[in-house]
Structures are given as C-alpha cells and as structure tokens.
Amino acid sequence: MFYVGCHLSSAKGYLAMGKEAVKLGANTFQFFTRNPRGGSVKPLDLEDIEAYRDFAKENGIGKILAHAPYTMNACAADENLIHFAEKVMTEDLERLSFLPEAMYNFHPGSHVKQGAEMGMQKIADMLNRVLSPDTNTLVLLETMAGKGTEVGRNFAELQGILEKVELREKMGICLDTCHIFDGGYDIVHDLEGVLSEFDHIIGLEHLHAVHLNDSKNPLGSHKDRHACLDEGEIGINALSAIINHPAFADIPFLLETPNDAKGYQKEIAWLKSLYQGK
Ligand code: FE
Ligand code: FE
Ligand code: ZN
C-alpha cells in the first residue's frame, strides 16, 4: 500500500486535518503537536479524536505522524531546557495515547559544544525517563542535516542514541530525504549503498516514516533547506526510486516541501502517478 501525504496545520483539530488530507488526495499526514516555536498547547478534545478515528477508518487514512516542537532540546547544556523537553514529550505522549494510529517524531537535539557523545547520552537519558512499558506510541528520531551542533547527523549517531534506550522497542527512525542528502548520503547516485549502510548500522526494520523533500543545497552541505519536488539537488528520479523501493513498502511518505495546499495536492498526485506498485 502506498501512503502519501503532507504536513498540515493542526489549528482546527484532528477531524479537520483528516478532511483536508482527503481533499488533497492524501491517505496520511503530519502535524505539530503544539506551537512548533513555543510550547503552548490546546486542551485535548476527545470527541474530535473519536470523530477523526471514524473518519480515518472510513476514508482509508493510515498511520499519521505527530511532530514535536522545535524548541525541544533533550541534550541542552541548560538543565531547565532539558526539563522543558521532558515535560513537553511526556505531555505529548499522554495526549497521543488516545490516538494509537499516530507516531511521534522529534529532532534529537543540539549538543551546543558539549560534544556528540554527551548529546547522545543526554537524549537517551531523557527517553529513559519519559518512556514506560505503558507507552503506546512509537517514538521516532528524525535523521538530521547536521546543521550547527545537531545530534543525529549520521546513522551512527542515531544508533548511538537507540542503543542506550532501555525500551528500545518503543523507538524507531523517521528518514528525511533532504536531511540525509545534506548529511552527505548520496541517495541520488547510490540509494542501494545508503540503504545498506542504514541496514547495517541501525536496521531497516526500525524505519517507520519518511519525510520526502527535495534539497535546495548540494550533497553534504549541512544546511537543511527543503525544496519542492524536482526543484532541488535531489530531483524527481531519485525521489521516485525511493517511493518505489521495497525497503519503504507500507511506510508513510510525508511532504514537508515549501508549498501551499494547491502545491501539496499537485505533488501528492505526481507521486501517486510515479508509484508503480499496487
Ligand atoms: Fe522535522
Ligand atoms: Fe523533516
Ligand atoms: Zn528540515
């Protein structure tokens, strides 16, 4: 099954996002759990969640992706920032427990000159405080572009976090095509090589979502600037090879391209026309 969608505004709630997704031709979507640059959150509306779940079932919407705010830094130098990240993630996972179809994606963090080793340890420590055997949401680490002191700039750093998490079965990876290309993984000329490296270091079975973006900058530039499909350095042929690769079968593809609704609708239709499976 091919699951494709895009990032949507969560301002009007879950049912509204489901309807918007269907209107755009999508069968999955991503949204921010709260203000991405702050932390404030709306009261939880369980009726809206129930209405959304019925609507999703009727309309064939599959797994969806909740994105944590950017202000979360689990490996900050300042303890208060780590506490903030821990509080936000704990609250987000409590709220998402009512919506088991959603996975939770977050940026591992920035080590702000403490070093990547310290960063990985602090992130894993926070996850070990937040996750419990009752957690019913899969938590995904996003592959990062390696801008500044971002942790998760390569597969080894992501694995360095995962291997320190006690409840590792609660964790997985969201692969961002723009970010890994920016990180130096040549998905244009050597997709097989990149995937076999991922498999060797992390394991492809831990891959649960893809952010499908083109990149404004060339391979290895560590800048993190998304481009619309085929308007960047990755190009539509490489992105088409990805959506058709068996390693990504049944994994949701989420667009985070600089688009309005019309643009997303066009890109979703394009990807569906490029998908060769059933
Ligand atoms: Fe992200
Ligand atoms: Fe992303
Ligand atoms: Zn990005």
PDB file of C-alpha atoms and ligand atoms in Angstrom:
ATOM      1  CA  MET A   1       0.000   0.000   0.000  1.00  0.00           C
ATOM      2  CA  PHE A   2       1.262   3.487  -0.871  1.00  0.00           C
ATOM      3  CA  TYR A   3       0.776   6.060   1.875  1.00  0.00           C
ATOM      4  CA  VAL A   4       1.464   9.642   0.881  1.00  0.00           C
ATOM      5  CA  GLY A   5       0.555  12.963   2.445  1.00  0.00           C
ATOM      6  CA  CYS A   6       1.930  16.242   3.666  1.00  0.00           C
ATOM      7  CA  HIS A   7       2.348  18.470   6.665  1.00  0.00           C
ATOM      8  CA  LEU A   8      -0.953  20.085   7.757  1.00  0.00           C
ATOM      9  CA  SER A   9      -1.918  22.757  10.260  1.00  0.00           C
ATOM     10  CA  SER A  10      -3.380  21.300  13.454  1.00  0.00           C
ATOM     11  CA  ALA A  11      -5.158  24.557  14.368  1.00  0.00           C
ATOM     12  CA  LYS A  12      -8.644  23.177  13.685  1.00  0.00           C
ATOM     13  CA  GLY A  13      -8.191  19.729  15.189  1.00  0.00           C
ATOM     14  CA  TYR A  14      -7.924  16.150  14.001  1.00  0.00           C
ATOM     15  CA  LEU A  15     -11.178  15.768  12.077  1.00  0.00           C
ATOM     16  CA  ALA A  16     -10.415  18.934  10.108  1.00  0.00           C
ATOM     17  CA  MET A  17      -6.950  17.582   9.259  1.00  0.00           C
ATOM     18  CA  GLY A  18      -8.427  14.271   8.118  1.00  0.00           C
ATOM     19  CA  LYS A  19     -10.856  16.075   5.818  1.00  0.00           C
ATOM     20  CA  GLU A  20      -8.110  18.329   4.483  1.00  0.00           C
ATOM     21  CA  ALA A  21      -5.897  15.300   3.797  1.00  0.00           C
ATOM     22  CA  VAL A  22      -8.633  13.558   1.797  1.00  0.00           C
ATOM     23  CA  LYS A  23      -9.243  16.768  -0.148  1.00  0.00           C
ATOM     24  CA  LEU A  24      -5.571  16.850  -1.103  1.00  0.00           C
ATOM     25  CA  GLY A  25      -5.617  13.218  -2.245  1.00  0.00           C
ATOM     26  CA  ALA A  26      -3.598  12.076   0.791  1.00  0.00           C
ATOM     27  CA  ASN A  27      -4.015   8.971   2.962  1.00  0.00           C
ATOM     28  CA  THR A  28      -1.637  10.086   5.717  1.00  0.00           C
ATOM     29  CA  PHE A  29      -0.431  13.431   7.107  1.00  0.00           C
ATOM     30  CA  GLN A  30       1.859  15.107   9.603  1.00  0.00           C
ATOM     31  CA  PHE A  31       1.067  17.867  12.112  1.00  0.00           C
ATOM     32  CA  PHE A  32       2.712  19.713  15.000  1.00  0.00           C
ATOM     33  CA  THR A  33       1.580  18.596  18.447  1.00  0.00           C
ATOM     34  CA  ARG A  34       1.702  22.240  19.592  1.00  0.00           C
ATOM     35  CA  ASN A  35       3.176  25.598  18.635  1.00  0.00           C
ATOM     36  CA  PRO A  36       6.432  24.474  16.961  1.00  0.00           C
ATOM     37  CA  ARG A  37       8.391  27.536  18.131  1.00  0.00           C
ATOM     38  CA  GLY A  38       6.866  27.843  21.570  1.00  0.00           C
ATOM     39  CA  GLY A  39       5.285  25.127  23.617  1.00  0.00           C
ATOM     40  CA  SER A  40       1.716  26.168  24.318  1.00  0.00           C
ATOM     41  CA  VAL A  41      -0.914  23.519  23.702  1.00  0.00           C
ATOM     42  CA  LYS A  42      -4.679  23.471  23.178  1.00  0.00           C
ATOM     43  CA  PRO A  43      -6.922  21.494  25.554  1.00  0.00           C
ATOM     44  CA  LEU A  44      -7.358  17.882  24.415  1.00  0.00           C
ATOM     45  CA  ASP A  45     -10.644  17.284  22.562  1.00  0.00           C
ATOM     46  CA  LEU A  46     -11.509  13.598  22.900  1.00  0.00           C
ATOM     47  CA  GLU A  47     -14.692  13.964  20.854  1.00  0.00           C
ATOM     48  CA  ASP A  48     -12.672  15.361  17.966  1.00  0.00           C
ATOM     49  CA  ILE A  49     -10.265  12.420  18.253  1.00  0.00           C
ATOM     50  CA  GLU A  50     -13.131   9.903  18.177  1.00  0.00           C
ATOM     51  CA  ALA A  51     -14.712  11.643  15.184  1.00  0.00           C
ATOM     52  CA  TYR A  52     -11.330  11.684  13.441  1.00  0.00           C
ATOM     53  CA  ARG A  53     -10.744   7.975  14.071  1.00  0.00           C
ATOM     54  CA  ASP A  54     -14.111   7.064  12.497  1.00  0.00           C
ATOM     55  CA  PHE A  55     -13.431   9.357   9.555  1.00  0.00           C
ATOM     56  CA  ALA A  56      -9.921   7.923   9.066  1.00  0.00           C
ATOM     57  CA  LYS A  57     -11.241   4.359   9.048  1.00  0.00           C
ATOM     58  CA  GLU A  58     -13.946   5.197   6.507  1.00  0.00           C
ATOM     59  CA  ASN A  59     -11.512   7.058   4.261  1.00  0.00           C
ATOM     60  CA  GLY A  60      -8.526   4.715   4.416  1.00  0.00           C
ATOM     61  CA  ILE A  61      -6.176   7.087   6.239  1.00  0.00           C
ATOM     62  CA  GLY A  62      -3.320   5.047   7.639  1.00  0.00           C
ATOM     63  CA  LYS A  63      -0.656   5.848  10.205  1.00  0.00           C
ATOM     64  CA  ILE A  64      -0.078   9.574  10.789  1.00  0.00           C
ATOM     65  CA  LEU A  65       2.874  11.465  12.198  1.00  0.00           C
ATOM     66  CA  ALA A  66       2.849  13.896  15.108  1.00  0.00           C
ATOM     67  CA  HIS A  67       5.874  16.224  15.047  1.00  0.00           C
ATOM     68  CA  ALA A  68       7.282  17.590  18.315  1.00  0.00           C
ATOM     69  CA  PRO A  69       8.054  21.332  18.597  1.00  0.00           C
ATOM     70  CA  TYR A  70      11.483  22.571  17.506  1.00  0.00           C
ATOM     71  CA  THR A  71      12.001  24.224  20.880  1.00  0.00           C
ATOM     72  CA  MET A  72      12.611  20.833  22.492  1.00  0.00           C
ATOM     73  CA  ASN A  73      16.315  20.160  23.113  1.00  0.00           C
ATOM     74  CA  ALA A  74      16.833  16.956  25.047  1.00  0.00           C
ATOM     75  CA  CYS A  75      20.604  17.481  25.187  1.00  0.00           C
ATOM     76  CA  ALA A  76      20.802  21.174  26.044  1.00  0.00           C
ATOM     77  CA  ALA A  77      23.588  22.430  28.293  1.00  0.00           C
ATOM     78  CA  ASP A  78      20.975  24.213  30.425  1.00  0.00           C
ATOM     79  CA  GLU A  79      19.131  21.773  32.732  1.00  0.00           C
ATOM     80  CA  ASN A  80      15.964  23.872  32.530  1.00  0.00           C
ATOM     81  CA  LEU A  81      15.766  23.290  28.780  1.00  0.00           C
ATOM     82  CA  ILE A  82      16.099  19.542  29.272  1.00  0.00           C
ATOM     83  CA  HIS A  83      13.276  19.662  31.835  1.00  0.00           C
ATOM     84  CA  PHE A  84      11.143  21.589  29.365  1.00  0.00           C
ATOM     85  CA  ALA A  85      11.804  18.965  26.649  1.00  0.00           C
ATOM     86  CA  GLU A  86      10.977  16.167  29.076  1.00  0.00           C
ATOM     87  CA  LYS A  87       7.731  17.833  30.150  1.00  0.00           C
ATOM     88  CA  VAL A  88       6.649  18.505  26.557  1.00  0.00           C
ATOM     89  CA  MET A  89       7.376  14.956  25.412  1.00  0.00           C
ATOM     90  CA  THR A  90       5.666  13.402  28.427  1.00  0.00           C
ATOM     91  CA  GLU A  91       2.559  15.527  27.858  1.00  0.00           C
ATOM     92  CA  ASP A  92       2.552  14.907  24.098  1.00  0.00           C
ATOM     93  CA  LEU A  93       2.748  11.136  24.576  1.00  0.00           C
ATOM     94  CA  GLU A  94      -0.070  11.244  27.148  1.00  0.00           C
ATOM     95  CA  ARG A  95      -2.228  13.141  24.666  1.00  0.00           C
ATOM     96  CA  LEU A  96      -1.290  10.809  21.797  1.00  0.00           C
ATOM     97  CA  SER A  97      -2.173   7.745  23.871  1.00  0.00           C
ATOM     98  CA  PHE A  98      -5.778   8.382  22.756  1.00  0.00           C
ATOM     99  CA  LEU A  99      -4.732   8.134  19.104  1.00  0.00           C
ATOM    100  CA  PRO A 100      -2.790   4.897  18.588  1.00  0.00           C
ATOM    101  CA  GLU A 101      -2.589   5.491  14.800  1.00  0.00           C
ATOM    102  CA  ALA A 102      -0.146   8.352  15.387  1.00  0.00           C
ATOM    103  CA  MET A 103       3.619   8.014  15.672  1.00  0.00           C
ATOM    104  CA  TYR A 104       5.666  10.745  17.381  1.00  0.00           C
ATOM    105  CA  ASN A 105       8.671  12.279  15.621  1.00  0.00           C
ATOM    106  CA  PHE A 106      11.244  14.563  17.234  1.00  0.00           C
ATOM    107  CA  HIS A 107      14.571  16.197  16.427  1.00  0.00           C
ATOM    108  CA  PRO A 108      17.094  14.530  18.746  1.00  0.00           C
ATOM    109  CA  GLY A 109      18.640  17.861  19.790  1.00  0.00           C
ATOM    110  CA  SER A 110      21.715  20.088  19.567  1.00  0.00           C
ATOM    111  CA  HIS A 111      24.665  19.390  21.833  1.00  0.00           C
ATOM    112  CA  VAL A 112      25.768  23.063  21.829  1.00  0.00           C
ATOM    113  CA  LYS A 113      29.515  22.265  22.034  1.00  0.00           C
ATOM    114  CA  GLN A 114      29.210  19.581  24.711  1.00  0.00           C
ATOM    115  CA  GLY A 115      30.158  17.026  22.043  1.00  0.00           C
ATOM    116  CA  ALA A 116      28.059  14.446  20.194  1.00  0.00           C
ATOM    117  CA  GLU A 117      28.796  11.697  22.755  1.00  0.00           C
ATOM    118  CA  MET A 118      27.389  13.771  25.610  1.00  0.00           C
ATOM    119  CA  GLY A 119      24.467  14.737  23.371  1.00  0.00           C
ATOM    120  CA  MET A 120      23.552  11.126  22.590  1.00  0.00           C
ATOM    121  CA  GLN A 121      23.781  10.180  26.270  1.00  0.00           C
ATOM    122  CA  LYS A 122      21.553  13.053  27.433  1.00  0.00           C
ATOM    123  CA  ILE A 123      18.923  12.304  24.768  1.00  0.00           C
ATOM    124  CA  ALA A 124      18.845   8.620  25.722  1.00  0.00           C
ATOM    125  CA  ASP A 125      18.679   9.560  29.430  1.00  0.00           C
ATOM    126  CA  MET A 126      15.622  11.729  28.772  1.00  0.00           C
ATOM    127  CA  LEU A 127      13.946   8.978  26.744  1.00  0.00           C
ATOM    128  CA  ASN A 128      14.609   6.554  29.586  1.00  0.00           C
ATOM    129  CA  ARG A 129      12.803   8.910  31.982  1.00  0.00           C
ATOM    130  CA  VAL A 130       9.868   9.522  29.614  1.00  0.00           C
ATOM    131  CA  LEU A 131       9.171   6.081  28.120  1.00  0.00           C
ATOM    132  CA  SER A 132       7.365   3.480  30.171  1.00  0.00           C
ATOM    133  CA  PRO A 133       6.094  -0.039  29.411  1.00  0.00           C
ATOM    134  CA  ASP A 134       2.631   1.560  29.014  1.00  0.00           C
ATOM    135  CA  THR A 135       3.730   3.968  26.260  1.00  0.00           C
ATOM    136  CA  ASN A 136       1.557   3.020  23.269  1.00  0.00           C
ATOM    137  CA  THR A 137       3.056   5.497  20.782  1.00  0.00           C
ATOM    138  CA  LEU A 138       6.034   4.687  18.606  1.00  0.00           C
ATOM    139  CA  VAL A 139       8.645   7.448  19.113  1.00  0.00           C
ATOM    140  CA  LEU A 140      10.800   8.279  16.100  1.00  0.00           C
ATOM    141  CA  LEU A 141      14.163  10.024  15.947  1.00  0.00           C
ATOM    142  CA  GLU A 142      14.467  12.160  12.819  1.00  0.00           C
ATOM    143  CA  THR A 143      17.630  11.945  10.716  1.00  0.00           C
ATOM    144  CA  MET A 144      19.199  15.432  10.840  1.00  0.00           C
ATOM    145  CA  ALA A 145      21.097  17.545   8.307  1.00  0.00           C
ATOM    146  CA  GLY A 146      23.968  18.216  10.713  1.00  0.00           C
ATOM    147  CA  LYS A 147      23.378  21.955  10.893  1.00  0.00           C
ATOM    148  CA  GLY A 148      25.348  23.538  13.742  1.00  0.00           C
ATOM    149  CA  THR A 149      25.709  21.025  16.571  1.00  0.00           C
ATOM    150  CA  GLU A 150      22.712  18.846  15.695  1.00  0.00           C
ATOM    151  CA  VAL A 151      22.874  15.303  17.031  1.00  0.00           C
ATOM    152  CA  GLY A 152      21.653  12.585  14.656  1.00  0.00           C
ATOM    153  CA  ARG A 153      23.697  13.904  11.731  1.00  0.00           C
ATOM    154  CA  ASN A 154      24.518  10.376  10.618  1.00  0.00           C
ATOM    155  CA  PHE A 155      23.215   6.834  11.137  1.00  0.00           C
ATOM    156  CA  ALA A 156      25.881   6.071  13.768  1.00  0.00           C
ATOM    157  CA  GLU A 157      24.718   8.952  15.994  1.00  0.00           C
ATOM    158  CA  LEU A 158      21.101   7.807  15.758  1.00  0.00           C
ATOM    159  CA  GLN A 159      22.130   4.271  16.633  1.00  0.00           C
ATOM    160  CA  GLY A 160      24.238   5.730  19.464  1.00  0.00           C
ATOM    161  CA  ILE A 161      21.002   7.042  20.978  1.00  0.00           C
ATOM    162  CA  LEU A 162      18.848   3.973  20.248  1.00  0.00           C
ATOM    163  CA  GLU A 163      21.307   1.535  21.812  1.00  0.00           C
ATOM    164  CA  LYS A 164      21.150   3.430  25.116  1.00  0.00           C
ATOM    165  CA  VAL A 165      17.334   3.369  25.313  1.00  0.00           C
ATOM    166  CA  GLU A 166      16.071   0.646  27.637  1.00  0.00           C
ATOM    167  CA  LEU A 167      12.637   0.333  25.976  1.00  0.00           C
ATOM    168  CA  ARG A 168      14.103   0.261  22.515  1.00  0.00           C
ATOM    169  CA  GLU A 169      11.029  -1.442  21.063  1.00  0.00           C
ATOM    170  CA  LYS A 170       9.183   1.864  21.606  1.00  0.00           C
ATOM    171  CA  MET A 171      11.622   3.640  19.251  1.00  0.00           C
ATOM    172  CA  GLY A 172      12.200   3.948  15.519  1.00  0.00           C
ATOM    173  CA  ILE A 173      13.541   6.279  12.832  1.00  0.00           C
ATOM    174  CA  CYS A 174      11.969   8.861  10.515  1.00  0.00           C
ATOM    175  CA  LEU A 175      14.203   9.388   7.492  1.00  0.00           C
ATOM    176  CA  ASP A 176      14.185  12.885   5.981  1.00  0.00           C
ATOM    177  CA  THR A 177      15.485  12.754   2.388  1.00  0.00           C
ATOM    178  CA  CYS A 178      16.615  16.411   2.409  1.00  0.00           C
ATOM    179  CA  HIS A 179      18.396  15.970   5.728  1.00  0.00           C
ATOM    180  CA  ILE A 180      20.327  12.788   4.872  1.00  0.00           C
ATOM    181  CA  PHE A 181      21.353  14.236   1.485  1.00  0.00           C
ATOM    182  CA  ASP A 182      22.520  17.325   3.352  1.00  0.00           C
ATOM    183  CA  GLY A 183      24.281  14.996   5.758  1.00  0.00           C
ATOM    184  CA  GLY A 184      26.322  13.533   2.892  1.00  0.00           C
ATOM    185  CA  TYR A 185      24.355  10.384   1.989  1.00  0.00           C
ATOM    186  CA  ASP A 186      24.194  10.222  -1.801  1.00  0.00           C
ATOM    187  CA  ILE A 187      20.658   8.961  -2.406  1.00  0.00           C
ATOM    188  CA  VAL A 188      20.893  10.281  -5.982  1.00  0.00           C
ATOM    189  CA  HIS A 189      23.743   8.065  -7.201  1.00  0.00           C
ATOM    190  CA  ASP A 190      23.873   5.318  -4.597  1.00  0.00           C
ATOM    191  CA  LEU A 191      20.496   4.653  -2.945  1.00  0.00           C
ATOM    192  CA  GLU A 192      21.388   0.960  -2.513  1.00  0.00           C
ATOM    193  CA  GLY A 193      24.623   1.834  -0.750  1.00  0.00           C
ATOM    194  CA  VAL A 194      22.890   4.302   1.586  1.00  0.00           C
ATOM    195  CA  LEU A 195      20.153   1.808   2.448  1.00  0.00           C
ATOM    196  CA  SER A 196      22.597  -0.992   3.078  1.00  0.00           C
ATOM    197  CA  GLU A 197      24.565   1.308   5.385  1.00  0.00           C
ATOM    198  CA  PHE A 198      21.331   2.169   7.220  1.00  0.00           C
ATOM    199  CA  ASP A 199      20.516  -1.520   7.464  1.00  0.00           C
ATOM    200  CA  HIS A 200      23.988  -2.392   8.715  1.00  0.00           C
ATOM    201  CA  ILE A 201      24.142   0.357  11.376  1.00  0.00           C
ATOM    202  CA  ILE A 202      20.505   0.718  12.520  1.00  0.00           C
ATOM    203  CA  GLY A 203      18.455  -1.960  10.743  1.00  0.00           C
ATOM    204  CA  LEU A 204      15.838  -1.196   8.085  1.00  0.00           C
ATOM    205  CA  GLU A 205      13.153  -2.755  10.287  1.00  0.00           C
ATOM    206  CA  HIS A 206      13.464   0.337  12.520  1.00  0.00           C
ATOM    207  CA  LEU A 207      12.493   2.711   9.712  1.00  0.00           C
ATOM    208  CA  HIS A 208       8.855   3.826  10.161  1.00  0.00           C
ATOM    209  CA  ALA A 209       8.343   7.085   8.271  1.00  0.00           C
ATOM    210  CA  VAL A 210       9.895   9.185   5.516  1.00  0.00           C
ATOM    211  CA  HIS A 211       9.922  12.968   5.119  1.00  0.00           C
ATOM    212  CA  LEU A 212      10.013  13.288   1.340  1.00  0.00           C
ATOM    213  CA  ASN A 213      11.700  16.579   0.441  1.00  0.00           C
ATOM    214  CA  ASP A 214      13.992  17.849  -2.244  1.00  0.00           C
ATOM    215  CA  SER A 215      17.029  19.892  -1.108  1.00  0.00           C
ATOM    216  CA  LYS A 216      17.984  23.446  -2.093  1.00  0.00           C
ATOM    217  CA  ASN A 217      21.638  22.631  -1.444  1.00  0.00           C
ATOM    218  CA  PRO A 218      24.110  20.050  -2.772  1.00  0.00           C
ATOM    219  CA  LEU A 219      25.175  16.791  -1.163  1.00  0.00           C
ATOM    220  CA  GLY A 220      26.814  17.202   2.238  1.00  0.00           C
ATOM    221  CA  SER A 221      26.063  20.900   2.704  1.00  0.00           C
ATOM    222  CA  HIS A 222      24.502  20.589   6.229  1.00  0.00           C
ATOM    223  CA  LYS A 223      22.106  23.486   5.613  1.00  0.00           C
ATOM    224  CA  ASP A 224      18.596  21.992   5.919  1.00  0.00           C
ATOM    225  CA  ARG A 225      16.700  23.946   3.277  1.00  0.00           C
ATOM    226  CA  HIS A 226      13.812  21.973   1.785  1.00  0.00           C
ATOM    227  CA  ALA A 227      12.837  22.370  -1.873  1.00  0.00           C
ATOM    228  CA  CYS A 228       9.720  21.361  -3.784  1.00  0.00           C
ATOM    229  CA  LEU A 229       9.917  18.050  -5.658  1.00  0.00           C
ATOM    230  CA  ASP A 230      12.344  18.259  -8.584  1.00  0.00           C
ATOM    231  CA  GLU A 231      13.224  21.879  -7.753  1.00  0.00           C
ATOM    232  CA  GLY A 232      16.304  20.917  -5.776  1.00  0.00           C
ATOM    233  CA  GLU A 233      19.510  18.917  -5.954  1.00  0.00           C
ATOM    234  CA  ILE A 234      17.903  15.517  -5.340  1.00  0.00           C
ATOM    235  CA  GLY A 235      15.463  15.522  -8.254  1.00  0.00           C
ATOM    236  CA  ILE A 236      12.356  13.537  -9.042  1.00  0.00           C
ATOM    237  CA  ASN A 237      14.136  10.447 -10.386  1.00  0.00           C
ATOM    238  CA  ALA A 238      15.868   9.781  -7.080  1.00  0.00           C
ATOM    239  CA  LEU A 239      12.685  10.508  -5.103  1.00  0.00           C
ATOM    240  CA  SER A 240      10.711   8.204  -7.396  1.00  0.00           C
ATOM    241  CA  ALA A 241      13.279   5.435  -6.831  1.00  0.00           C
ATOM    242  CA  ILE A 242      12.751   5.883  -3.091  1.00  0.00           C
ATOM    243  CA  ILE A 243       8.947   5.630  -3.096  1.00  0.00           C
ATOM    244  CA  ASN A 244       9.226   2.521  -5.293  1.00  0.00           C
ATOM    245  CA  HIS A 245      11.986   0.808  -3.300  1.00  0.00           C
ATOM    246  CA  PRO A 246      10.867  -2.329  -1.404  1.00  0.00           C
ATOM    247  CA  ALA A 247      12.678  -1.089   1.737  1.00  0.00           C
ATOM    248  CA  PHE A 248       9.983   1.605   2.042  1.00  0.00           C
ATOM    249  CA  ALA A 249       6.930  -0.566   1.349  1.00  0.00           C
ATOM    250  CA  ASP A 250       3.926   0.487   3.504  1.00  0.00           C
ATOM    251  CA  ILE A 251       5.912   3.302   5.164  1.00  0.00           C
ATOM    252  CA  PRO A 252       4.168   6.711   5.098  1.00  0.00           C
ATOM    253  CA  PHE A 253       5.754   9.428   2.932  1.00  0.00           C
ATOM    254  CA  LEU A 254       5.175  12.948   4.233  1.00  0.00           C
ATOM    255  CA  LEU A 255       5.930  16.043   2.182  1.00  0.00           C
ATOM    256  CA  GLU A 256       7.497  18.998   4.011  1.00  0.00           C
ATOM    257  CA  THR A 257       8.114  20.934   0.824  1.00  0.00           C
ATOM    258  CA  PRO A 258       7.625  24.734   0.722  1.00  0.00           C
ATOM    259  CA  ASN A 259       4.060  24.593  -0.654  1.00  0.00           C
ATOM    260  CA  ASP A 260       0.539  25.833  -0.143  1.00  0.00           C
ATOM    261  CA  ALA A 261      -2.409  23.404  -0.311  1.00  0.00           C
ATOM    262  CA  LYS A 262      -2.528  23.520  -4.115  1.00  0.00           C
ATOM    263  CA  GLY A 263       1.166  22.738  -4.381  1.00  0.00           C
ATOM    264  CA  TYR A 264       0.832  19.793  -1.999  1.00  0.00           C
ATOM    265  CA  GLN A 265      -2.160  18.487  -3.942  1.00  0.00           C
ATOM    266  CA  LYS A 266      -0.092  18.575  -7.140  1.00  0.00           C
ATOM    267  CA  GLU A 267       2.918  16.859  -5.566  1.00  0.00           C
ATOM    268  CA  ILE A 268       0.747  14.149  -3.999  1.00  0.00           C
ATOM    269  CA  ALA A 269      -0.906  13.437  -7.379  1.00  0.00           C
ATOM    270  CA  TRP A 270       2.532  13.367  -9.018  1.00  0.00           C
ATOM    271  CA  LEU A 271       3.909  10.864  -6.508  1.00  0.00           C
ATOM    272  CA  LYS A 272       0.843   8.639  -6.907  1.00  0.00           C
ATOM    273  CA  SER A 273       1.408   8.646 -10.687  1.00  0.00           C
ATOM    274  CA  LEU A 274       5.078   7.679 -10.146  1.00  0.00           C
ATOM    275  CA  TYR A 275       4.280   4.839  -7.744  1.00  0.00           C
ATOM    276  CA  GLN A 276       4.452   1.565  -9.646  1.00  0.00           C
ATOM    277  CA  GLY A 277       3.113  -0.836  -7.011  1.00  0.00           C
ATOM    278  CA  LYS A 278      -0.472  -1.516  -6.012  1.00  0.00           C
TER     279      LYS A 278
HETATM  280 FE    FE B   1      11.468  17.637  11.428  1.00  0.00          FE
HETATM  281 FE    FE B   2      11.790  16.556   8.311  1.00  0.00          FE
HETATM  282 ZN    ZN B   3      14.388  20.068   7.621  1.00  0.00          ZN
END
